[in-house]
Amino acid sequence: MSTEPSFGACGKCAPDEISHVWERVNVPIEDKSYDILIGPGILSELGNMLDQFMPGKNFIMVTDSTVEDYLGVDLMNILEAAGIKVSMISFPAGEESKRMDVVVDLARKMVKLGADRSTVILALGGGVTGDMAGFLASIYMRGIPFIQIPTTLLAQVDSSVGGKTGVDLPEGKNLLGTFAQPLRVFADIGVLCTLPASELRNGLAEVIKYGMIWSSELFDMLEAKWWDVVNLEPHVTADIVKQSCEIKAHVVAEDEREGGLRRILNFGHTIGHAVEASSDYRIPHGEAVAMGMMAVARISEARDMISSEDVERLAALLDRFSLPRIIPEYIDDDSIINLIQHDKKVRDGRVHFVLCRGMGHTEIVDDVNSEEIIRAVTACRE
Ligand code: NAD
Ligand code: GLY
């Protein structure tokens, strides 16, 4: 059995360069503070790192069927070669698997494997795996620890950080879940090389979101280095994952349970979710969020909260990343309005919108009316 790492650096980093690109971000949540390690080649070193971090522990790796083939089998070899006691369980890849019965099935496999309260779950995969394995960890024997090993850009910049876990119901996404923070996050940017372009775009939409809501410097950097960003140049990729994680860490440390500040992370998502659902989920999440960000930027522009130049910069950056910003005609206004009114983020009957207040700043308002939404959506149809 070979212990040579077969992934982790994309062939773009010289081996002696690898460790110099590792970054560490802390998520300073009281009593539950944890680190995110970011860089290429991390998975090749994971055996030694887990041995030092949690010596003698039993691990169960939860992954999906695609990631199992791309990374899971090789990672099992690396961990076993380092003397780590680990088993792997998997489920069919895709959002359709993010269901309670799949969680129950995984839990029963864990019982068969003898998992007890001292077992640690390794969530290896995208946001579906992270959300589901985190949820499983939070309810298995009333709660066991877990570690996030995100393998999509979206999971590295967003879903693996902040502790939201859960599954979908036929009535809506993420309707069952818990807040449960991981012990650590290992984000190996080298694994992103095999990601389909559409999945990369899903993550880039969230990175643009961080620029819009928090950091005009990040936005400037995405504009200046867009070519390196889309080509996953290692230093630039590590930098955008780090900056995104720093922003998310700051926000969730201040408001873990989304009572206030954390709501800014929904920038573009209220209209985006409505577009996504109106399309019967044919429009991928990241593309719908891109359209949603354009629409709220237009609402903000109409309220003189952001300049037309900055809205055009957003449009140009979405174009650079091949993220669509035109809302198709077949998504009709009524359906968007109706879905927004039934969004699970509606509180006390009022829809909260995260608007731009200049580049890198936001304001949450609850007085956006249907006419304003329709005007903004209309402006996004051409
Ligand atoms: P995903 O987990 O389904 O991954 C997308 C696809 O990419 C899957 O088919 C997967 O098998 C494949 N894949 C993963 N890593 C790969 C790799 N390195 N190479 C090749 N293929 C790979 O989807 P996602 O976009 O990562 O996550 C979406 C989910 O995240 C949604 O369920 C959403 O609700 C959730 N989410 C959660 C949070 C949170 O805070 N918890 C935030 C945002 C999104
Ligand atoms: N992605 C939104 C949140 O984590 O709150």
mmCIF file of C-alpha atoms in Angstrom, residues 82-368:
data_model
loop_
_atom_site.group_PDB
_atom_site.id
_atom_site.type_symbol
_atom_site.label_atom_id
_atom_site.label_comp_id
_atom_site.label_asym_id
_atom_site.label_seq_id
_atom_site.Cartn_x
_atom_site.Cartn_y
_atom_site.Cartn_z
ATOM 1 C CA ALA A 82 0.207 6.997 10.343
ATOM 2 C CA GLY A 83 -1.330 4.510 12.791
ATOM 3 C CA ILE A 84 -4.708 6.242 13.039
ATOM 4 C CA LYS A 85 -7.704 3.987 13.876
ATOM 5 C CA VAL A 86 -10.277 4.997 11.277
ATOM 6 C CA SER A 87 -13.255 3.538 9.365
ATOM 7 C CA MET A 88 -15.074 5.117 6.451
ATOM 8 C CA ILE A 89 -18.820 5.295 5.796
ATOM 9 C CA SER A 90 -20.396 6.986 2.802
ATOM 10 C CA PHE A 91 -23.687 8.018 1.192
ATOM 11 C CA PRO A 92 -24.657 8.862 -2.419
ATOM 12 C CA ALA A 93 -23.332 12.299 -3.444
ATOM 13 C CA GLY A 94 -25.781 15.172 -3.893
ATOM 14 C CA GLU A 95 -28.228 17.431 -2.059
ATOM 15 C CA GLU A 96 -30.951 14.727 -2.482
ATOM 16 C CA SER A 97 -29.091 12.707 0.166
ATOM 17 C CA LYS A 98 -29.280 15.467 2.766
ATOM 18 C CA ARG A 99 -32.164 13.710 4.542
ATOM 19 C CA MET A 100 -32.973 12.382 7.982
ATOM 20 C CA ASP A 101 -33.233 8.760 6.784
ATOM 21 C CA VAL A 102 -29.683 8.977 5.381
ATOM 22 C CA VAL A 103 -28.470 10.297 8.756
ATOM 23 C CA VAL A 104 -30.219 7.377 10.492
ATOM 24 C CA ASP A 105 -28.597 4.957 8.052
ATOM 25 C CA LEU A 106 -25.136 6.456 8.786
ATOM 26 C CA ALA A 107 -25.812 6.307 12.549
ATOM 27 C CA ARG A 108 -26.713 2.610 12.320
ATOM 28 C CA LYS A 109 -23.474 1.939 10.432
ATOM 29 C CA MET A 110 -21.610 3.713 13.239
ATOM 30 C CA VAL A 111 -23.267 1.504 15.843
ATOM 31 C CA LYS A 112 -22.215 -1.572 13.851
ATOM 32 C CA LEU A 113 -18.643 -0.242 13.784
ATOM 33 C CA GLY A 114 -18.733 0.076 17.574
ATOM 34 C CA ALA A 115 -18.630 3.894 17.642
ATOM 35 C CA ASP A 116 -19.121 5.264 21.156
ATOM 36 C CA ARG A 117 -19.064 8.656 22.844
ATOM 37 C CA SER A 118 -15.283 8.887 22.490
ATOM 38 C CA THR A 119 -15.387 8.436 18.701
ATOM 39 C CA VAL A 120 -14.619 11.464 16.542
ATOM 40 C CA ILE A 121 -16.281 12.035 13.146
ATOM 41 C CA LEU A 122 -14.203 13.315 10.226
ATOM 42 C CA ALA A 123 -16.537 15.086 7.769
ATOM 43 C CA LEU A 124 -14.749 14.788 4.411
ATOM 44 C CA GLY A 125 -16.578 16.523 1.569
ATOM 45 C CA GLY A 126 -18.616 19.520 0.493
ATOM 46 C CA GLY A 127 -21.345 21.355 2.354
ATOM 47 C CA VAL A 128 -23.788 18.449 2.133
ATOM 48 C CA THR A 129 -21.346 16.112 3.894
ATOM 49 C CA GLY A 130 -20.285 18.766 6.399
ATOM 50 C CA ASP A 131 -23.866 19.696 7.310
ATOM 51 C CA MET A 132 -24.998 16.094 7.560
ATOM 52 C CA ALA A 133 -21.954 14.651 9.342
ATOM 53 C CA GLY A 134 -21.964 17.607 11.751
ATOM 54 C CA PHE A 135 -25.651 16.982 12.447
ATOM 55 C CA LEU A 136 -25.009 13.268 12.960
ATOM 56 C CA ALA A 137 -22.172 14.093 15.380
ATOM 57 C CA SER A 138 -24.379 16.502 17.296
ATOM 58 C CA ILE A 139 -27.086 13.876 17.945
ATOM 59 C CA TYR A 140 -25.161 10.540 18.012
ATOM 60 C CA MET A 141 -25.247 9.315 21.637
ATOM 61 C CA ARG A 142 -26.312 12.881 22.564
ATOM 62 C CA GLY A 143 -23.319 14.429 20.875
ATOM 63 C CA ILE A 144 -19.776 13.466 19.888
ATOM 64 C CA PRO A 145 -16.946 15.649 18.520
ATOM 65 C CA PHE A 146 -16.312 16.188 14.823
ATOM 66 C CA ILE A 147 -13.688 17.675 12.540
ATOM 67 C CA GLN A 148 -14.464 19.353 9.239
ATOM 68 C CA ILE A 149 -12.358 18.484 6.162
ATOM 69 C CA PRO A 150 -14.062 20.615 3.487
ATOM 70 C CA THR A 151 -13.362 19.682 -0.138
ATOM 71 C CA THR A 152 -15.419 22.224 -2.113
ATOM 72 C CA LEU A 153 -14.638 25.936 -2.257
ATOM 73 C CA LEU A 154 -18.088 26.646 -0.831
ATOM 74 C CA ALA A 155 -17.405 24.378 2.128
ATOM 75 C CA GLN A 156 -13.926 25.869 2.685
ATOM 76 C CA VAL A 157 -15.086 29.486 2.679
ATOM 77 C CA ASP A 158 -18.497 29.033 4.266
ATOM 78 C CA SER A 159 -20.245 25.848 5.377
ATOM 79 C CA SER A 160 -17.434 24.171 7.355
ATOM 80 C CA VAL A 161 -17.103 27.233 9.594
ATOM 81 C CA GLY A 162 -19.686 28.455 12.079
ATOM 82 C CA GLY A 163 -21.394 25.278 13.232
ATOM 83 C CA LYS A 164 -24.672 25.229 11.328
ATOM 84 C CA THR A 165 -25.551 21.578 10.724
ATOM 85 C CA GLY A 166 -28.656 19.894 9.419
ATOM 86 C CA VAL A 167 -30.742 18.168 6.798
ATOM 87 C CA ASP A 168 -33.532 19.121 4.404
ATOM 88 C CA LEU A 169 -37.230 18.274 4.532
ATOM 89 C CA PRO A 170 -39.499 17.969 1.467
ATOM 90 C CA GLU A 171 -41.000 21.274 2.696
ATOM 91 C CA GLY A 172 -37.672 23.149 2.544
ATOM 92 C CA LYS A 173 -33.904 23.133 2.879
ATOM 93 C CA ASN A 174 -32.107 22.937 6.225
ATOM 94 C CA LEU A 175 -35.333 22.777 8.240
ATOM 95 C CA LEU A 176 -33.943 20.278 10.769
ATOM 96 C CA GLY A 177 -30.613 21.010 12.377
ATOM 97 C CA THR A 178 -28.435 22.089 15.256
ATOM 98 C CA PHE A 179 -25.661 24.522 16.039
ATOM 99 C CA ALA A 180 -22.581 22.391 16.711
ATOM 100 C CA GLN A 181 -19.040 23.686 16.292
ATOM 101 C CA PRO A 182 -16.290 21.415 14.936
ATOM 102 C CA LEU A 183 -13.083 20.803 16.896
ATOM 103 C CA ARG A 184 -10.972 21.932 13.959
ATOM 104 C CA VAL A 185 -11.213 22.580 10.212
ATOM 105 C CA PHE A 186 -8.592 21.283 7.770
ATOM 106 C CA ALA A 187 -9.045 23.071 4.428
ATOM 107 C CA ASP A 188 -6.658 21.599 1.851
ATOM 108 C CA ILE A 189 -6.917 23.911 -1.149
ATOM 109 C CA GLY A 190 -5.094 21.366 -3.323
ATOM 110 C CA VAL A 191 -8.208 19.188 -3.490
ATOM 111 C CA LEU A 192 -10.147 21.937 -5.283
ATOM 112 C CA CYS A 193 -8.423 21.061 -8.579
ATOM 113 C CA THR A 194 -10.903 18.265 -9.318
ATOM 114 C CA LEU A 195 -13.935 20.413 -8.579
ATOM 115 C CA PRO A 196 -16.319 20.891 -11.521
ATOM 116 C CA ALA A 197 -16.438 24.530 -12.729
ATOM 117 C CA SER A 198 -20.045 24.937 -11.564
ATOM 118 C CA GLU A 199 -19.031 23.950 -8.010
ATOM 119 C CA LEU A 200 -16.129 26.387 -8.096
ATOM 120 C CA ARG A 201 -18.552 29.135 -9.123
ATOM 121 C CA ASN A 202 -20.827 28.279 -6.151
ATOM 122 C CA GLY A 203 -17.915 29.019 -3.834
ATOM 123 C CA LEU A 204 -16.805 32.141 -5.694
ATOM 124 C CA ALA A 205 -20.281 33.649 -5.293
ATOM 125 C CA GLU A 206 -19.834 33.391 -1.500
ATOM 126 C CA VAL A 207 -16.344 34.923 -1.690
ATOM 127 C CA ILE A 208 -17.738 37.904 -3.641
ATOM 128 C CA LYS A 209 -20.430 38.133 -0.946
ATOM 129 C CA TYR A 210 -17.744 38.594 1.748
ATOM 130 C CA GLY A 211 -16.215 41.392 -0.311
ATOM 131 C CA MET A 212 -19.582 43.111 -0.674
ATOM 132 C CA ILE A 213 -20.642 42.801 2.990
ATOM 133 C CA TRP A 214 -17.360 43.194 4.832
ATOM 134 C CA SER A 215 -14.182 43.879 2.921
ATOM 135 C CA SER A 216 -13.740 46.220 -0.012
ATOM 136 C CA GLU A 217 -10.040 45.128 0.063
ATOM 137 C CA LEU A 218 -11.090 41.531 -0.652
ATOM 138 C CA PHE A 219 -13.327 42.788 -3.464
ATOM 139 C CA ASP A 220 -10.427 44.855 -4.909
ATOM 140 C CA MET A 221 -8.183 41.786 -4.725
ATOM 141 C CA LEU A 222 -10.734 39.605 -6.545
ATOM 142 C CA GLU A 223 -10.923 42.232 -9.299
ATOM 143 C CA ALA A 224 -7.155 42.592 -9.580
ATOM 144 C CA LYS A 225 -6.327 38.861 -9.428
ATOM 145 C CA TRP A 226 -9.417 37.368 -11.054
ATOM 146 C CA TRP A 227 -7.340 35.296 -13.468
ATOM 147 C CA ASP A 228 -5.365 33.673 -10.619
ATOM 148 C CA VAL A 229 -8.598 33.173 -8.702
ATOM 149 C CA VAL A 230 -10.336 31.233 -11.488
ATOM 150 C CA ASN A 231 -7.137 29.259 -12.132
ATOM 151 C CA LEU A 232 -6.765 28.344 -8.445
ATOM 152 C CA GLU A 233 -3.259 29.775 -8.143
ATOM 153 C CA PRO A 234 -2.246 28.348 -4.707
ATOM 154 C CA HIS A 235 -1.177 31.567 -2.938
ATOM 155 C CA VAL A 236 -4.216 33.466 -4.175
ATOM 156 C CA THR A 237 -6.573 30.573 -3.368
ATOM 157 C CA ALA A 238 -5.132 30.226 0.144
ATOM 158 C CA ASP A 239 -5.514 33.983 0.570
ATOM 159 C CA ILE A 240 -9.170 34.138 -0.486
ATOM 160 C CA VAL A 241 -10.056 31.126 1.696
ATOM 161 C CA LYS A 242 -8.196 32.736 4.613
ATOM 162 C CA GLN A 243 -9.832 36.145 4.183
ATOM 163 C CA SER A 244 -13.269 34.547 3.836
ATOM 164 C CA CYS A 245 -12.746 32.397 6.936
ATOM 165 C CA GLU A 246 -11.510 35.416 8.917
ATOM 166 C CA ILE A 247 -14.683 37.290 8.073
ATOM 167 C CA LYS A 248 -16.958 34.341 8.835
ATOM 168 C CA ALA A 249 -15.037 33.620 12.066
ATOM 169 C CA HIS A 250 -15.491 37.194 13.214
ATOM 170 C CA VAL A 251 -19.201 37.225 12.415
ATOM 171 C CA VAL A 252 -20.070 33.862 14.010
ATOM 172 C CA ALA A 253 -17.952 34.560 17.090
ATOM 173 C CA GLU A 254 -20.028 37.675 17.663
ATOM 174 C CA ASP A 255 -23.361 36.044 16.851
ATOM 175 C CA GLU A 256 -23.204 32.236 16.811
ATOM 176 C CA ARG A 257 -26.974 31.673 16.654
ATOM 177 C CA GLU A 258 -27.940 34.281 14.096
ATOM 178 C CA GLY A 259 -29.703 36.657 16.450
ATOM 179 C CA GLY A 260 -28.215 39.721 14.747
ATOM 180 C CA LEU A 261 -24.916 40.238 12.929
ATOM 181 C CA ARG A 262 -24.818 36.721 11.393
ATOM 182 C CA ARG A 263 -27.817 37.664 9.265
ATOM 183 C CA ILE A 264 -25.490 39.724 7.037
ATOM 184 C CA LEU A 265 -24.203 36.389 5.690
ATOM 185 C CA ASN A 266 -27.562 36.054 3.956
ATOM 186 C CA PHE A 267 -26.680 38.950 1.606
ATOM 187 C CA GLY A 268 -28.168 38.086 -1.795
ATOM 188 C CA HIS A 269 -29.622 34.840 -0.451
ATOM 189 C CA THR A 270 -33.251 35.906 0.124
ATOM 190 C CA ILE A 271 -33.894 36.766 -3.532
ATOM 191 C CA GLY A 272 -31.350 34.090 -4.543
ATOM 192 C CA HIS A 273 -33.254 31.314 -2.734
ATOM 193 C CA ALA A 274 -36.495 32.524 -4.335
ATOM 194 C CA VAL A 275 -34.904 32.385 -7.814
ATOM 195 C CA GLU A 276 -33.410 28.956 -7.071
ATOM 196 C CA ALA A 277 -36.731 27.534 -5.842
ATOM 197 C CA SER A 278 -38.723 29.180 -8.697
ATOM 198 C CA SER A 279 -36.459 27.403 -11.162
ATOM 199 C CA ASP A 280 -37.240 24.073 -9.452
ATOM 200 C CA TYR A 281 -33.572 24.041 -8.447
ATOM 201 C CA ARG A 282 -32.409 23.943 -12.078
ATOM 202 C CA ILE A 283 -30.464 27.165 -11.390
ATOM 203 C CA PRO A 284 -27.526 26.158 -9.149
ATOM 204 C CA HIS A 285 -27.268 27.796 -5.736
ATOM 205 C CA GLY A 286 -24.213 29.963 -6.508
ATOM 206 C CA GLU A 287 -25.735 31.284 -9.714
ATOM 207 C CA ALA A 288 -28.985 32.116 -7.911
ATOM 208 C CA VAL A 289 -27.016 33.898 -5.163
ATOM 209 C CA ALA A 290 -25.188 35.890 -7.881
ATOM 210 C CA MET A 291 -28.540 37.032 -9.279
ATOM 211 C CA GLY A 292 -29.784 37.729 -5.753
ATOM 212 C CA MET A 293 -26.709 39.860 -4.951
ATOM 213 C CA MET A 294 -27.264 41.891 -8.135
ATOM 214 C CA ALA A 295 -30.925 42.413 -7.236
ATOM 215 C CA VAL A 296 -30.211 43.634 -3.673
ATOM 216 C CA ALA A 297 -27.414 45.821 -5.000
ATOM 217 C CA ARG A 298 -30.010 47.377 -7.337
ATOM 218 C CA ILE A 299 -32.425 47.921 -4.412
ATOM 219 C CA SER A 300 -29.554 49.569 -2.472
ATOM 220 C CA GLU A 301 -28.673 51.707 -5.509
ATOM 221 C CA ALA A 302 -32.279 52.879 -5.849
ATOM 222 C CA ARG A 303 -32.148 53.912 -2.164
ATOM 223 C CA ASP A 304 -28.871 55.819 -2.785
ATOM 224 C CA MET A 305 -27.042 53.461 -0.431
ATOM 225 C CA ILE A 306 -24.432 52.364 -2.983
ATOM 226 C CA SER A 307 -23.110 54.084 -6.095
ATOM 227 C CA SER A 308 -24.020 52.938 -9.601
ATOM 228 C CA GLU A 309 -20.266 52.513 -10.239
ATOM 229 C CA ASP A 310 -19.987 49.991 -7.415
ATOM 230 C CA VAL A 311 -23.032 48.079 -8.693
ATOM 231 C CA GLU A 312 -21.378 47.938 -12.133
ATOM 232 C CA ARG A 313 -18.178 46.647 -10.462
ATOM 233 C CA LEU A 314 -20.224 43.823 -8.932
ATOM 234 C CA ALA A 315 -21.729 43.035 -12.352
ATOM 235 C CA ALA A 316 -18.280 43.028 -13.982
ATOM 236 C CA LEU A 317 -16.800 40.738 -11.315
ATOM 237 C CA LEU A 318 -19.685 38.269 -11.655
ATOM 238 C CA ASP A 319 -18.990 38.264 -15.413
ATOM 239 C CA ARG A 320 -15.297 37.553 -14.794
ATOM 240 C CA PHE A 321 -16.240 34.493 -12.738
ATOM 241 C CA SER A 322 -18.878 33.365 -15.283
ATOM 242 C CA LEU A 323 -21.575 33.843 -12.661
ATOM 243 C CA PRO A 324 -24.845 34.791 -14.362
ATOM 244 C CA ARG A 325 -26.548 37.964 -13.187
ATOM 245 C CA ILE A 326 -29.497 38.125 -15.577
ATOM 246 C CA ILE A 327 -32.656 36.709 -13.980
ATOM 247 C CA PRO A 328 -34.335 34.606 -16.710
ATOM 248 C CA GLU A 329 -37.821 35.647 -17.907
ATOM 249 C CA TYR A 330 -39.319 32.264 -16.995
ATOM 250 C CA ILE A 331 -38.779 33.073 -13.297
ATOM 251 C CA ASP A 332 -41.813 35.292 -12.872
ATOM 252 C CA ASP A 333 -42.098 38.189 -10.428
ATOM 253 C CA ASP A 334 -45.089 36.729 -8.539
ATOM 254 C CA SER A 335 -43.289 33.517 -7.830
ATOM 255 C CA ILE A 336 -40.247 35.435 -6.495
ATOM 256 C CA ILE A 337 -42.414 37.647 -4.251
ATOM 257 C CA ASN A 338 -44.425 34.681 -3.005
ATOM 258 C CA LEU A 339 -41.326 32.660 -2.144
ATOM 259 C CA ILE A 340 -39.640 35.611 -0.405
ATOM 260 C CA GLN A 341 -42.695 35.977 1.828
ATOM 261 C CA HIS A 342 -42.399 32.301 2.811
ATOM 262 C CA ASP A 343 -38.615 32.340 3.332
ATOM 263 C CA LYS A 344 -37.668 30.707 6.637
ATOM 264 C CA LYS A 345 -35.694 33.844 7.537
ATOM 265 C CA VAL A 346 -38.938 35.850 7.794
ATOM 266 C CA ARG A 347 -39.298 36.979 11.417
ATOM 267 C CA ASP A 348 -42.564 38.140 12.954
ATOM 268 C CA GLY A 349 -44.047 38.405 9.483
ATOM 269 C CA ARG A 350 -41.361 40.844 8.279
ATOM 270 C CA VAL A 351 -38.816 40.047 5.589
ATOM 271 C CA HIS A 352 -35.344 41.236 6.537
ATOM 272 C CA PHE A 353 -33.132 42.313 3.674
ATOM 273 C CA VAL A 354 -29.394 42.806 3.847
ATOM 274 C CA LEU A 355 -28.658 45.869 1.706
ATOM 275 C CA CYS A 356 -25.300 47.415 0.754
ATOM 276 C CA ARG A 357 -24.213 50.588 2.491
ATOM 277 C CA GLY A 358 -21.260 51.367 0.235
ATOM 278 C CA MET A 359 -18.788 48.657 -0.785
ATOM 279 C CA GLY A 360 -17.864 46.390 2.146
ATOM 280 C CA HIS A 361 -20.685 47.509 4.448
ATOM 281 C CA THR A 362 -24.298 46.469 4.972
ATOM 282 C CA GLU A 363 -27.502 47.521 6.617
ATOM 283 C CA ILE A 364 -30.346 45.166 7.575
ATOM 284 C CA VAL A 365 -33.780 46.627 6.838
ATOM 285 C CA ASP A 366 -37.312 45.255 7.105
ATOM 286 C CA ASP A 367 -39.184 47.781 4.972
ATOM 287 C CA VAL A 368 -38.402 46.654 1.413
#
